[in-house]
Amino acid sequence: MDKYRIDSHKLIYHVGRVNDWLAGKDIYPIYAEVSPSGTCNHRCTFCGTDFMEYKRRFLDVGIFKERLTEMGALGLKSIMYAGEGEPLLHKQIDGIIAHTKASGIDSALTTNGVLLKEDLAEKLLPDVSWIKVSIAAGTEETYSKLHRANSRDFQKVMANMAAAAKIRDDRGYSCALGMQLLLLPENRDEVALLARQARDIGLDYLVVKPYSQHPKSKTRIYKDVTYAEDMKLKGTLDELSTKDFSVIFRVETMKKWDNASRDYKRCQALRFWTYIDAGGHVWGCSMFMNDEAFYYGDINTSTFREIWEGEKRMALLKHVEKKMDATKCRVNCRMDAINRYLWELKHPAEHVNFI
């Protein structure tokens, strides 16, 4: 059961903000993705942000905490710390997450999990809504090949997540703990094995999702992967779910990858989220990092309000709403389900009053 709506979207729970958007008001974002670190301890074969070149740069903590306080007051609801590098490489990630919560903002982590040792987990678990580990295999050998990392990292991740689950349960924290596997030709035979391991160490879920080719990525080896033959996996994985553990096999997202088509012509989602890279630069969309047209500003030199209400963002919104063809965007863009929902709200079918 996908109780977290991972294969869908959650904008339906933010009716007030959506209504303000429908009324033509300029709204502040509900959600942000933030990269605390530009560098990474892995070099995954499937990395979509390799074009950012893993620069050794980190968010300035003092400035970012000021911006967190401001963004919380402006109505930001959540931040996922992930992005161009490994977020746990930021030496003050625990302080960043604690201040995120203090600012009234929910926080989450997507990490490779290698650095999530017990002492760090003790600090993070009280303040995060969820931690999701990106893991591409169920065995050390395949893990090492796909993550291009030491094979021992696989067992480190398993041990770290088992310890985190025990801490969470012993302390009564509400943090959801899960794993996410990108389904690739090399790991198809290991999905069930990984699901059993995740279940047995006390995690809440395993997400199995399709590849999504980033247009700027240097990696092209998976651009033609297909998923029609993998649908039979769902039945096997469903049998591994229990009342405490779910395998979320992203069927709808896989169908979109194999049959890429969009009903919407314009991206409406840019008003509801934003992206901040490890240098403190604010972007309209993570797909267009390093594209000047999608650059909003720099939190090191401007407040978030100044950036969000600034000329650069207003110019981008006009361009996107009048000229940009969303059908050319990345297949399985993170905002795809939201865009489909927003487009339908503004372009309803006939007979909508017959509820």
mmCIF file of C-alpha atoms in Angstrom:
data_model
loop_
_atom_site.group_PDB
_atom_site.id
_atom_site.type_symbol
_atom_site.label_atom_id
_atom_site.label_comp_id
_atom_site.label_asym_id
_atom_site.label_seq_id
_atom_site.Cartn_x
_atom_site.Cartn_y
_atom_site.Cartn_z
ATOM 1 C CA MET A 1 0.000 0.000 0.000
ATOM 2 C CA ASP A 2 1.360 3.403 -1.015
ATOM 3 C CA LYS A 3 0.144 5.292 2.070
ATOM 4 C CA TYR A 4 2.706 8.047 1.452
ATOM 5 C CA ARG A 5 1.345 8.653 -2.085
ATOM 6 C CA ILE A 6 4.858 8.248 -3.496
ATOM 7 C CA ASP A 7 3.530 7.177 -6.903
ATOM 8 C CA SER A 8 1.118 10.130 -6.958
ATOM 9 C CA HIS A 9 1.229 13.586 -5.330
ATOM 10 C CA LYS A 10 0.119 15.401 -2.178
ATOM 11 C CA LEU A 11 -0.872 18.813 -3.476
ATOM 12 C CA ILE A 12 -4.507 17.856 -2.865
ATOM 13 C CA TYR A 13 -3.848 18.493 0.835
ATOM 14 C CA HIS A 14 -2.920 22.128 0.243
ATOM 15 C CA VAL A 15 -6.266 23.440 -0.940
ATOM 16 C CA GLY A 16 -5.710 26.982 0.335
ATOM 17 C CA ARG A 17 -2.475 27.474 -1.600
ATOM 18 C CA VAL A 18 -3.988 25.925 -4.719
ATOM 19 C CA ASN A 19 -7.032 28.181 -4.442
ATOM 20 C CA ASP A 20 -4.763 31.232 -4.170
ATOM 21 C CA TRP A 21 -2.988 30.087 -7.332
ATOM 22 C CA LEU A 22 -6.289 29.573 -9.137
ATOM 23 C CA ALA A 23 -7.289 33.099 -8.090
ATOM 24 C CA GLY A 24 -4.169 34.465 -9.794
ATOM 25 C CA LYS A 25 -2.191 35.277 -6.647
ATOM 26 C CA ASP A 26 1.566 34.895 -6.546
ATOM 27 C CA ILE A 27 2.166 32.234 -3.917
ATOM 28 C CA TYR A 28 5.193 31.107 -1.927
ATOM 29 C CA PRO A 29 6.412 27.534 -2.366
ATOM 30 C CA ILE A 30 5.135 24.638 -0.280
ATOM 31 C CA TYR A 31 8.192 22.455 -0.883
ATOM 32 C CA ALA A 32 11.910 22.906 -1.571
ATOM 33 C CA GLU A 33 14.752 20.603 -2.445
ATOM 34 C CA VAL A 34 18.110 21.626 -1.011
ATOM 35 C CA SER A 35 21.653 20.385 -1.620
ATOM 36 C CA PRO A 36 23.728 20.899 1.534
ATOM 37 C CA SER A 37 26.774 19.372 -0.188
ATOM 38 C CA GLY A 38 28.017 19.527 -3.743
ATOM 39 C CA THR A 39 30.354 16.580 -3.424
ATOM 40 C CA CYS A 40 29.557 12.887 -3.041
ATOM 41 C CA ASN A 41 31.291 9.775 -1.716
ATOM 42 C CA HIS A 42 29.888 7.626 -4.557
ATOM 43 C CA ARG A 43 29.949 7.919 -8.355
ATOM 44 C CA CYS A 44 26.813 5.985 -9.298
ATOM 45 C CA THR A 45 26.455 4.793 -12.893
ATOM 46 C CA PHE A 46 22.899 6.183 -12.918
ATOM 47 C CA CYS A 47 23.634 9.599 -11.362
ATOM 48 C CA GLY A 48 21.465 12.295 -12.916
ATOM 49 C CA THR A 49 23.453 15.233 -11.526
ATOM 50 C CA ASP A 50 26.913 14.192 -12.702
ATOM 51 C CA PHE A 51 26.924 17.325 -14.878
ATOM 52 C CA MET A 52 27.306 19.366 -11.660
ATOM 53 C CA GLU A 53 30.750 17.700 -11.354
ATOM 54 C CA TYR A 54 30.608 16.948 -7.606
ATOM 55 C CA LYS A 55 32.151 20.261 -6.597
ATOM 56 C CA ARG A 56 33.450 20.441 -3.033
ATOM 57 C CA ARG A 57 31.125 23.185 -1.862
ATOM 58 C CA PHE A 58 28.741 23.371 1.092
ATOM 59 C CA LEU A 59 25.908 25.614 2.191
ATOM 60 C CA ASP A 60 26.954 28.417 4.554
ATOM 61 C CA VAL A 61 25.203 27.380 7.762
ATOM 62 C CA GLY A 62 24.818 30.831 9.299
ATOM 63 C CA ILE A 63 23.223 32.337 6.223
ATOM 64 C CA PHE A 64 21.095 29.290 5.482
ATOM 65 C CA LYS A 65 19.664 29.255 9.000
ATOM 66 C CA GLU A 66 18.592 32.872 8.520
ATOM 67 C CA ARG A 67 16.894 31.916 5.288
ATOM 68 C CA LEU A 68 15.214 28.915 6.929
ATOM 69 C CA THR A 69 13.649 31.156 9.550
ATOM 70 C CA GLU A 70 12.465 33.480 6.804
ATOM 71 C CA MET A 71 11.138 30.726 4.532
ATOM 72 C CA GLY A 72 9.206 29.138 7.365
ATOM 73 C CA ALA A 73 7.526 32.472 8.091
ATOM 74 C CA LEU A 74 6.696 32.878 4.380
ATOM 75 C CA GLY A 75 4.848 29.556 4.283
ATOM 76 C CA LEU A 76 7.369 26.922 3.170
ATOM 77 C CA LYS A 77 6.102 23.595 4.515
ATOM 78 C CA SER A 78 8.869 21.111 3.751
ATOM 79 C CA ILE A 79 12.442 20.589 2.582
ATOM 80 C CA MET A 80 14.026 17.446 1.206
ATOM 81 C CA TYR A 81 17.781 17.506 1.723
ATOM 82 C CA ALA A 82 19.400 15.612 -1.138
ATOM 83 C CA GLY A 83 20.437 17.069 -4.462
ATOM 84 C CA GLU A 84 23.691 17.267 -6.356
ATOM 85 C CA GLY A 85 25.808 15.553 -3.670
ATOM 86 C CA GLU A 86 25.565 13.448 -0.521
ATOM 87 C CA PRO A 87 23.822 15.613 2.134
ATOM 88 C CA LEU A 88 25.451 13.843 5.094
ATOM 89 C CA LEU A 89 28.868 15.064 3.931
ATOM 90 C CA HIS A 90 27.893 18.476 5.310
ATOM 91 C CA LYS A 91 29.491 18.414 8.756
ATOM 92 C CA GLN A 92 26.690 20.503 10.272
ATOM 93 C CA ILE A 93 23.744 18.662 8.726
ATOM 94 C CA ASP A 94 22.305 17.901 12.166
ATOM 95 C CA GLY A 95 22.245 21.603 13.071
ATOM 96 C CA ILE A 96 20.662 22.456 9.722
ATOM 97 C CA ILE A 97 17.893 19.921 10.214
ATOM 98 C CA ALA A 98 17.278 20.956 13.832
ATOM 99 C CA HIS A 99 16.885 24.576 12.704
ATOM 100 C CA THR A 100 14.595 23.495 9.879
ATOM 101 C CA LYS A 101 12.225 21.991 12.426
ATOM 102 C CA ALA A 102 12.556 25.022 14.701
ATOM 103 C CA SER A 103 11.498 27.168 11.723
ATOM 104 C CA GLY A 104 8.246 25.226 11.383
ATOM 105 C CA ILE A 105 9.385 23.358 8.279
ATOM 106 C CA ASP A 106 9.184 19.576 7.898
ATOM 107 C CA SER A 107 12.443 18.021 6.732
ATOM 108 C CA ALA A 108 13.520 14.787 5.077
ATOM 109 C CA LEU A 109 16.711 13.187 3.805
ATOM 110 C CA THR A 110 17.555 11.246 0.678
ATOM 111 C CA THR A 111 21.014 9.776 1.225
ATOM 112 C CA ASN A 112 23.168 6.823 0.240
ATOM 113 C CA GLY A 113 23.220 6.016 3.959
ATOM 114 C CA VAL A 114 26.918 5.179 4.290
ATOM 115 C CA LEU A 115 27.529 8.016 6.774
ATOM 116 C CA LEU A 116 24.336 7.550 8.776
ATOM 117 C CA LYS A 117 26.114 6.110 11.801
ATOM 118 C CA GLU A 118 24.395 5.659 15.154
ATOM 119 C CA ASP A 119 25.618 8.907 16.715
ATOM 120 C CA LEU A 120 24.368 10.931 13.756
ATOM 121 C CA ALA A 121 21.092 9.001 13.603
ATOM 122 C CA GLU A 122 20.534 9.835 17.289
ATOM 123 C CA LYS A 123 20.735 13.536 16.406
ATOM 124 C CA LEU A 124 18.659 13.438 13.222
ATOM 125 C CA LEU A 125 15.784 11.079 13.974
ATOM 126 C CA PRO A 126 13.854 13.368 16.371
ATOM 127 C CA ASP A 127 13.685 16.143 13.765
ATOM 128 C CA VAL A 128 13.101 14.464 10.392
ATOM 129 C CA SER A 129 9.839 13.225 8.889
ATOM 130 C CA TRP A 130 11.533 10.543 6.817
ATOM 131 C CA ILE A 131 14.897 9.204 5.716
ATOM 132 C CA LYS A 132 15.134 7.388 2.408
ATOM 133 C CA VAL A 133 18.282 5.545 1.366
ATOM 134 C CA SER A 134 19.099 5.306 -2.319
ATOM 135 C CA ILE A 135 20.418 1.791 -2.858
ATOM 136 C CA ALA A 136 20.753 0.065 -6.220
ATOM 137 C CA ALA A 137 21.201 -3.601 -5.343
ATOM 138 C CA GLY A 138 20.588 -6.483 -2.986
ATOM 139 C CA THR A 139 24.138 -7.854 -3.037
ATOM 140 C CA GLU A 140 27.567 -6.379 -2.354
ATOM 141 C CA GLU A 141 28.848 -7.216 -5.844
ATOM 142 C CA THR A 142 26.086 -5.477 -7.787
ATOM 143 C CA TYR A 143 26.049 -2.601 -5.320
ATOM 144 C CA SER A 144 29.758 -1.991 -5.852
ATOM 145 C CA LYS A 145 29.348 -1.982 -9.649
ATOM 146 C CA LEU A 146 26.351 0.373 -9.747
ATOM 147 C CA HIS A 147 27.419 2.736 -6.967
ATOM 148 C CA ARG A 148 31.039 2.557 -8.091
ATOM 149 C CA ALA A 149 31.946 2.284 -4.423
ATOM 150 C CA ASN A 150 33.627 -0.112 -2.025
ATOM 151 C CA SER A 151 31.549 -3.269 -1.677
ATOM 152 C CA ARG A 152 31.782 -2.926 2.129
ATOM 153 C CA ASP A 153 29.547 0.144 1.890
ATOM 154 C CA PHE A 154 26.590 -2.167 1.267
ATOM 155 C CA GLN A 155 26.862 -3.754 4.706
ATOM 156 C CA LYS A 156 27.555 -0.354 6.279
ATOM 157 C CA VAL A 157 24.248 0.913 4.902
ATOM 158 C CA MET A 158 22.358 -2.137 6.132
ATOM 159 C CA ALA A 159 23.902 -1.859 9.592
ATOM 160 C CA ASN A 160 23.249 1.890 9.753
ATOM 161 C CA MET A 161 19.593 1.540 8.807
ATOM 162 C CA ALA A 162 19.049 -1.359 11.201
ATOM 163 C CA ALA A 163 20.514 0.768 14.001
ATOM 164 C CA ALA A 164 18.387 3.759 12.976
ATOM 165 C CA ALA A 165 15.247 1.612 13.041
ATOM 166 C CA LYS A 166 16.087 0.373 16.543
ATOM 167 C CA ILE A 167 16.762 3.906 17.806
ATOM 168 C CA ARG A 168 13.524 5.123 16.227
ATOM 169 C CA ASP A 169 11.482 2.327 17.779
ATOM 170 C CA ASP A 170 13.157 2.496 21.207
ATOM 171 C CA ARG A 171 12.666 6.278 21.448
ATOM 172 C CA GLY A 172 9.206 6.315 19.929
ATOM 173 C CA TYR A 173 10.119 8.716 17.113
ATOM 174 C CA SER A 174 7.733 9.069 14.178
ATOM 175 C CA CYS A 175 10.380 9.214 11.426
ATOM 176 C CA ALA A 176 9.619 6.889 8.495
ATOM 177 C CA LEU A 177 12.632 4.887 7.312
ATOM 178 C CA GLY A 178 12.823 3.471 3.822
ATOM 179 C CA MET A 179 14.922 2.524 0.843
ATOM 180 C CA GLN A 180 14.612 3.346 -2.825
ATOM 181 C CA LEU A 181 15.888 1.242 -5.701
ATOM 182 C CA LEU A 182 16.206 2.510 -9.247
ATOM 183 C CA LEU A 183 15.199 -0.463 -11.392
ATOM 184 C CA LEU A 184 17.959 -1.234 -13.905
ATOM 185 C CA PRO A 185 18.933 -4.258 -16.013
ATOM 186 C CA GLU A 186 21.753 -5.103 -13.589
ATOM 187 C CA ASN A 187 19.583 -5.263 -10.450
ATOM 188 C CA ARG A 188 16.255 -6.696 -11.657
ATOM 189 C CA ASP A 189 16.985 -10.088 -10.131
ATOM 190 C CA GLU A 190 17.848 -8.593 -6.731
ATOM 191 C CA VAL A 191 14.754 -6.505 -5.978
ATOM 192 C CA ALA A 192 12.972 -9.176 -3.939
ATOM 193 C CA LEU A 193 16.187 -9.916 -2.042
ATOM 194 C CA LEU A 194 16.589 -6.243 -1.135
ATOM 195 C CA ALA A 195 12.930 -6.011 -0.116
ATOM 196 C CA ARG A 196 13.344 -8.920 2.299
ATOM 197 C CA GLN A 197 16.490 -7.378 3.775
ATOM 198 C CA ALA A 198 14.823 -3.992 4.211
ATOM 199 C CA ARG A 199 11.803 -5.615 5.860
ATOM 200 C CA ASP A 200 13.935 -7.747 8.161
ATOM 201 C CA ILE A 201 15.960 -4.819 9.541
ATOM 202 C CA GLY A 202 12.805 -2.947 10.487
ATOM 203 C CA LEU A 203 12.303 -0.438 7.684
ATOM 204 C CA ASP A 204 8.882 0.858 6.651
ATOM 205 C CA TYR A 205 9.114 0.545 2.887
ATOM 206 C CA LEU A 206 11.094 -0.091 -0.257
ATOM 207 C CA VAL A 207 10.306 2.053 -3.292
ATOM 208 C CA VAL A 208 11.055 0.561 -6.709
ATOM 209 C CA LYS A 209 11.093 3.278 -9.362
ATOM 210 C CA PRO A 210 12.075 3.620 -13.029
ATOM 211 C CA TYR A 211 15.075 5.433 -14.421
ATOM 212 C CA SER A 212 14.577 8.996 -15.629
ATOM 213 C CA GLN A 213 17.125 10.399 -18.062
ATOM 214 C CA HIS A 214 18.283 13.877 -17.088
ATOM 215 C CA PRO A 215 18.877 15.834 -20.322
ATOM 216 C CA LYS A 216 22.124 17.314 -18.968
ATOM 217 C CA SER A 217 23.505 14.105 -17.498
ATOM 218 C CA LYS A 218 26.714 12.693 -18.910
ATOM 219 C CA THR A 219 25.294 9.221 -18.280
ATOM 220 C CA ARG A 220 23.448 7.791 -21.296
ATOM 221 C CA ILE A 221 23.717 4.036 -20.797
ATOM 222 C CA TYR A 222 20.153 3.678 -19.471
ATOM 223 C CA LYS A 223 18.341 6.097 -21.745
ATOM 224 C CA ASP A 224 16.680 3.276 -23.711
ATOM 225 C CA VAL A 225 15.755 1.008 -20.787
ATOM 226 C CA THR A 226 12.168 -0.292 -20.867
ATOM 227 C CA TYR A 227 9.869 -1.662 -18.154
ATOM 228 C CA ALA A 228 7.069 -3.578 -19.871
ATOM 229 C CA GLU A 229 8.619 -6.923 -18.920
ATOM 230 C CA ASP A 230 9.109 -5.860 -15.298
ATOM 231 C CA MET A 231 5.432 -5.466 -14.424
ATOM 232 C CA LYS A 232 5.339 -9.124 -13.399
ATOM 233 C CA LEU A 233 7.630 -8.209 -10.495
ATOM 234 C CA LYS A 234 4.758 -6.446 -8.762
ATOM 235 C CA GLY A 235 2.986 -9.646 -7.761
ATOM 236 C CA THR A 236 6.122 -11.109 -6.228
ATOM 237 C CA LEU A 237 6.886 -7.904 -4.351
ATOM 238 C CA ASP A 238 3.317 -7.466 -3.116
ATOM 239 C CA GLU A 239 3.655 -10.794 -1.320
ATOM 240 C CA LEU A 240 6.576 -9.372 0.688
ATOM 241 C CA SER A 241 4.503 -6.530 2.135
ATOM 242 C CA THR A 242 3.203 -6.828 5.692
ATOM 243 C CA LYS A 243 1.170 -4.582 7.979
ATOM 244 C CA ASP A 244 4.440 -2.861 8.956
ATOM 245 C CA PHE A 245 6.328 -2.938 5.641
ATOM 246 C CA SER A 246 5.347 -1.985 2.100
ATOM 247 C CA VAL A 247 6.966 -2.492 -1.267
ATOM 248 C CA ILE A 248 5.910 0.478 -3.381
ATOM 249 C CA PHE A 249 6.336 -0.605 -6.985
ATOM 250 C CA ARG A 250 5.835 2.558 -9.024
ATOM 251 C CA VAL A 251 3.727 1.073 -11.783
ATOM 252 C CA GLU A 252 2.167 4.334 -12.974
ATOM 253 C CA THR A 253 5.553 6.027 -13.218
ATOM 254 C CA MET A 254 6.992 3.098 -15.154
ATOM 255 C CA LYS A 255 4.094 3.255 -17.597
ATOM 256 C CA LYS A 256 4.866 6.935 -18.208
ATOM 257 C CA TRP A 257 8.505 6.086 -18.952
ATOM 258 C CA ASP A 258 7.598 3.446 -21.510
ATOM 259 C CA ASN A 259 4.825 5.558 -23.051
ATOM 260 C CA ALA A 260 5.969 9.130 -22.584
ATOM 261 C CA SER A 261 3.089 11.527 -23.181
ATOM 262 C CA ARG A 262 1.693 14.549 -21.392
ATOM 263 C CA ASP A 263 -1.780 16.039 -21.399
ATOM 264 C CA TYR A 264 -0.508 19.404 -20.169
ATOM 265 C CA LYS A 265 1.332 21.888 -22.348
ATOM 266 C CA ARG A 266 2.731 24.251 -19.717
ATOM 267 C CA CYS A 267 4.507 23.639 -16.425
ATOM 268 C CA GLN A 268 2.315 25.005 -13.636
ATOM 269 C CA ALA A 269 4.292 23.482 -10.755
ATOM 270 C CA LEU A 270 7.110 26.044 -10.585
ATOM 271 C CA ARG A 271 5.070 28.256 -8.279
ATOM 272 C CA PHE A 272 4.753 25.484 -5.692
ATOM 273 C CA TRP A 273 8.394 24.444 -5.236
ATOM 274 C CA THR A 274 11.998 25.517 -5.640
ATOM 275 C CA TYR A 275 15.542 24.154 -5.660
ATOM 276 C CA ILE A 276 18.606 25.468 -3.790
ATOM 277 C CA ASP A 277 22.022 24.114 -4.743
ATOM 278 C CA ALA A 278 25.072 23.694 -2.512
ATOM 279 C CA GLY A 279 26.342 27.126 -3.495
ATOM 280 C CA GLY A 280 23.167 28.806 -2.266
ATOM 281 C CA HIS A 281 21.792 29.472 -5.752
ATOM 282 C CA VAL A 282 18.020 29.310 -6.130
ATOM 283 C CA TRP A 283 16.636 27.668 -9.283
ATOM 284 C CA GLY A 284 13.190 27.321 -10.768
ATOM 285 C CA CYS A 285 13.743 23.648 -11.597
ATOM 286 C CA SER A 286 16.497 21.113 -10.928
ATOM 287 C CA MET A 287 16.406 20.010 -14.568
ATOM 288 C CA PHE A 288 17.625 23.448 -15.611
ATOM 289 C CA MET A 289 20.443 24.027 -13.133
ATOM 290 C CA ASN A 290 23.174 26.085 -14.805
ATOM 291 C CA ASP A 291 20.595 27.509 -17.241
ATOM 292 C CA GLU A 292 20.598 31.266 -16.608
ATOM 293 C CA ALA A 293 16.929 31.581 -17.561
ATOM 294 C CA PHE A 294 15.964 29.399 -14.583
ATOM 295 C CA TYR A 295 18.239 31.145 -12.079
ATOM 296 C CA TYR A 296 16.351 33.147 -9.453
ATOM 297 C CA GLY A 297 19.122 34.467 -7.202
ATOM 298 C CA ASP A 298 21.637 33.772 -4.429
ATOM 299 C CA ILE A 299 20.659 33.345 -0.758
ATOM 300 C CA ASN A 300 24.163 34.500 0.229
ATOM 301 C CA THR A 301 23.434 38.001 -1.041
ATOM 302 C CA SER A 302 19.622 38.301 -1.004
ATOM 303 C CA THR A 303 16.737 37.336 1.220
ATOM 304 C CA PHE A 304 14.421 34.621 0.010
ATOM 305 C CA ARG A 305 11.595 37.144 -0.314
ATOM 306 C CA GLU A 306 13.743 39.339 -2.546
ATOM 307 C CA ILE A 307 14.615 36.345 -4.701
ATOM 308 C CA TRP A 308 11.081 34.932 -4.908
ATOM 309 C CA GLU A 309 9.524 38.299 -5.744
ATOM 310 C CA GLY A 310 12.421 39.340 -7.979
ATOM 311 C CA GLU A 311 12.480 40.171 -11.663
ATOM 312 C CA LYS A 312 14.323 37.005 -12.707
ATOM 313 C CA ARG A 313 11.661 34.699 -11.328
ATOM 314 C CA MET A 314 8.834 36.822 -12.754
ATOM 315 C CA ALA A 315 10.482 36.773 -16.182
ATOM 316 C CA LEU A 316 10.836 32.972 -16.046
ATOM 317 C CA LEU A 317 7.193 32.466 -15.065
ATOM 318 C CA LYS A 318 6.058 34.554 -18.041
ATOM 319 C CA HIS A 319 8.295 32.559 -20.362
ATOM 320 C CA VAL A 320 7.133 29.199 -19.005
ATOM 321 C CA GLU A 321 3.440 30.099 -19.107
ATOM 322 C CA LYS A 322 3.513 31.529 -22.627
ATOM 323 C CA LYS A 323 6.275 29.784 -24.547
ATOM 324 C CA MET A 324 7.867 26.789 -22.848
ATOM 325 C CA ASP A 325 6.687 23.414 -24.160
ATOM 326 C CA ALA A 326 6.359 21.101 -21.154
ATOM 327 C CA THR A 327 5.994 18.053 -23.399
ATOM 328 C CA LYS A 328 9.740 18.352 -24.021
ATOM 329 C CA CYS A 329 10.657 18.171 -20.329
ATOM 330 C CA ARG A 330 12.260 15.253 -18.540
ATOM 331 C CA VAL A 331 10.142 12.103 -18.565
ATOM 332 C CA ASN A 332 8.938 11.353 -15.030
ATOM 333 C CA CYS A 333 9.816 14.814 -13.806
ATOM 334 C CA ARG A 334 9.224 14.992 -10.045
ATOM 335 C CA MET A 335 6.429 17.501 -10.672
ATOM 336 C CA ASP A 336 4.682 15.523 -13.429
ATOM 337 C CA ALA A 337 1.755 14.271 -11.308
ATOM 338 C CA ILE A 338 1.288 17.755 -9.847
ATOM 339 C CA ASN A 339 1.288 19.294 -13.312
ATOM 340 C CA ARG A 340 -1.343 16.837 -14.498
ATOM 341 C CA TYR A 341 -3.513 17.760 -11.501
ATOM 342 C CA LEU A 342 -3.095 21.533 -11.941
ATOM 343 C CA TRP A 343 -3.691 21.362 -15.686
ATOM 344 C CA GLU A 344 -6.943 19.488 -15.117
ATOM 345 C CA LEU A 345 -8.094 22.072 -12.569
ATOM 346 C CA LYS A 346 -7.663 24.827 -15.144
ATOM 347 C CA HIS A 347 -8.896 22.713 -18.068
ATOM 348 C CA PRO A 348 -11.721 20.595 -16.640
ATOM 349 C CA ALA A 349 -13.534 17.961 -18.641
ATOM 350 C CA GLU A 350 -17.235 18.281 -19.399
ATOM 351 C CA HIS A 351 -19.905 17.405 -16.818
ATOM 352 C CA VAL A 352 -17.736 18.067 -13.758
ATOM 353 C CA ASN A 353 -20.772 19.081 -11.716
ATOM 354 C CA PHE A 354 -22.026 15.479 -11.763
ATOM 355 C CA ILE A 355 -19.877 14.430 -8.857
#
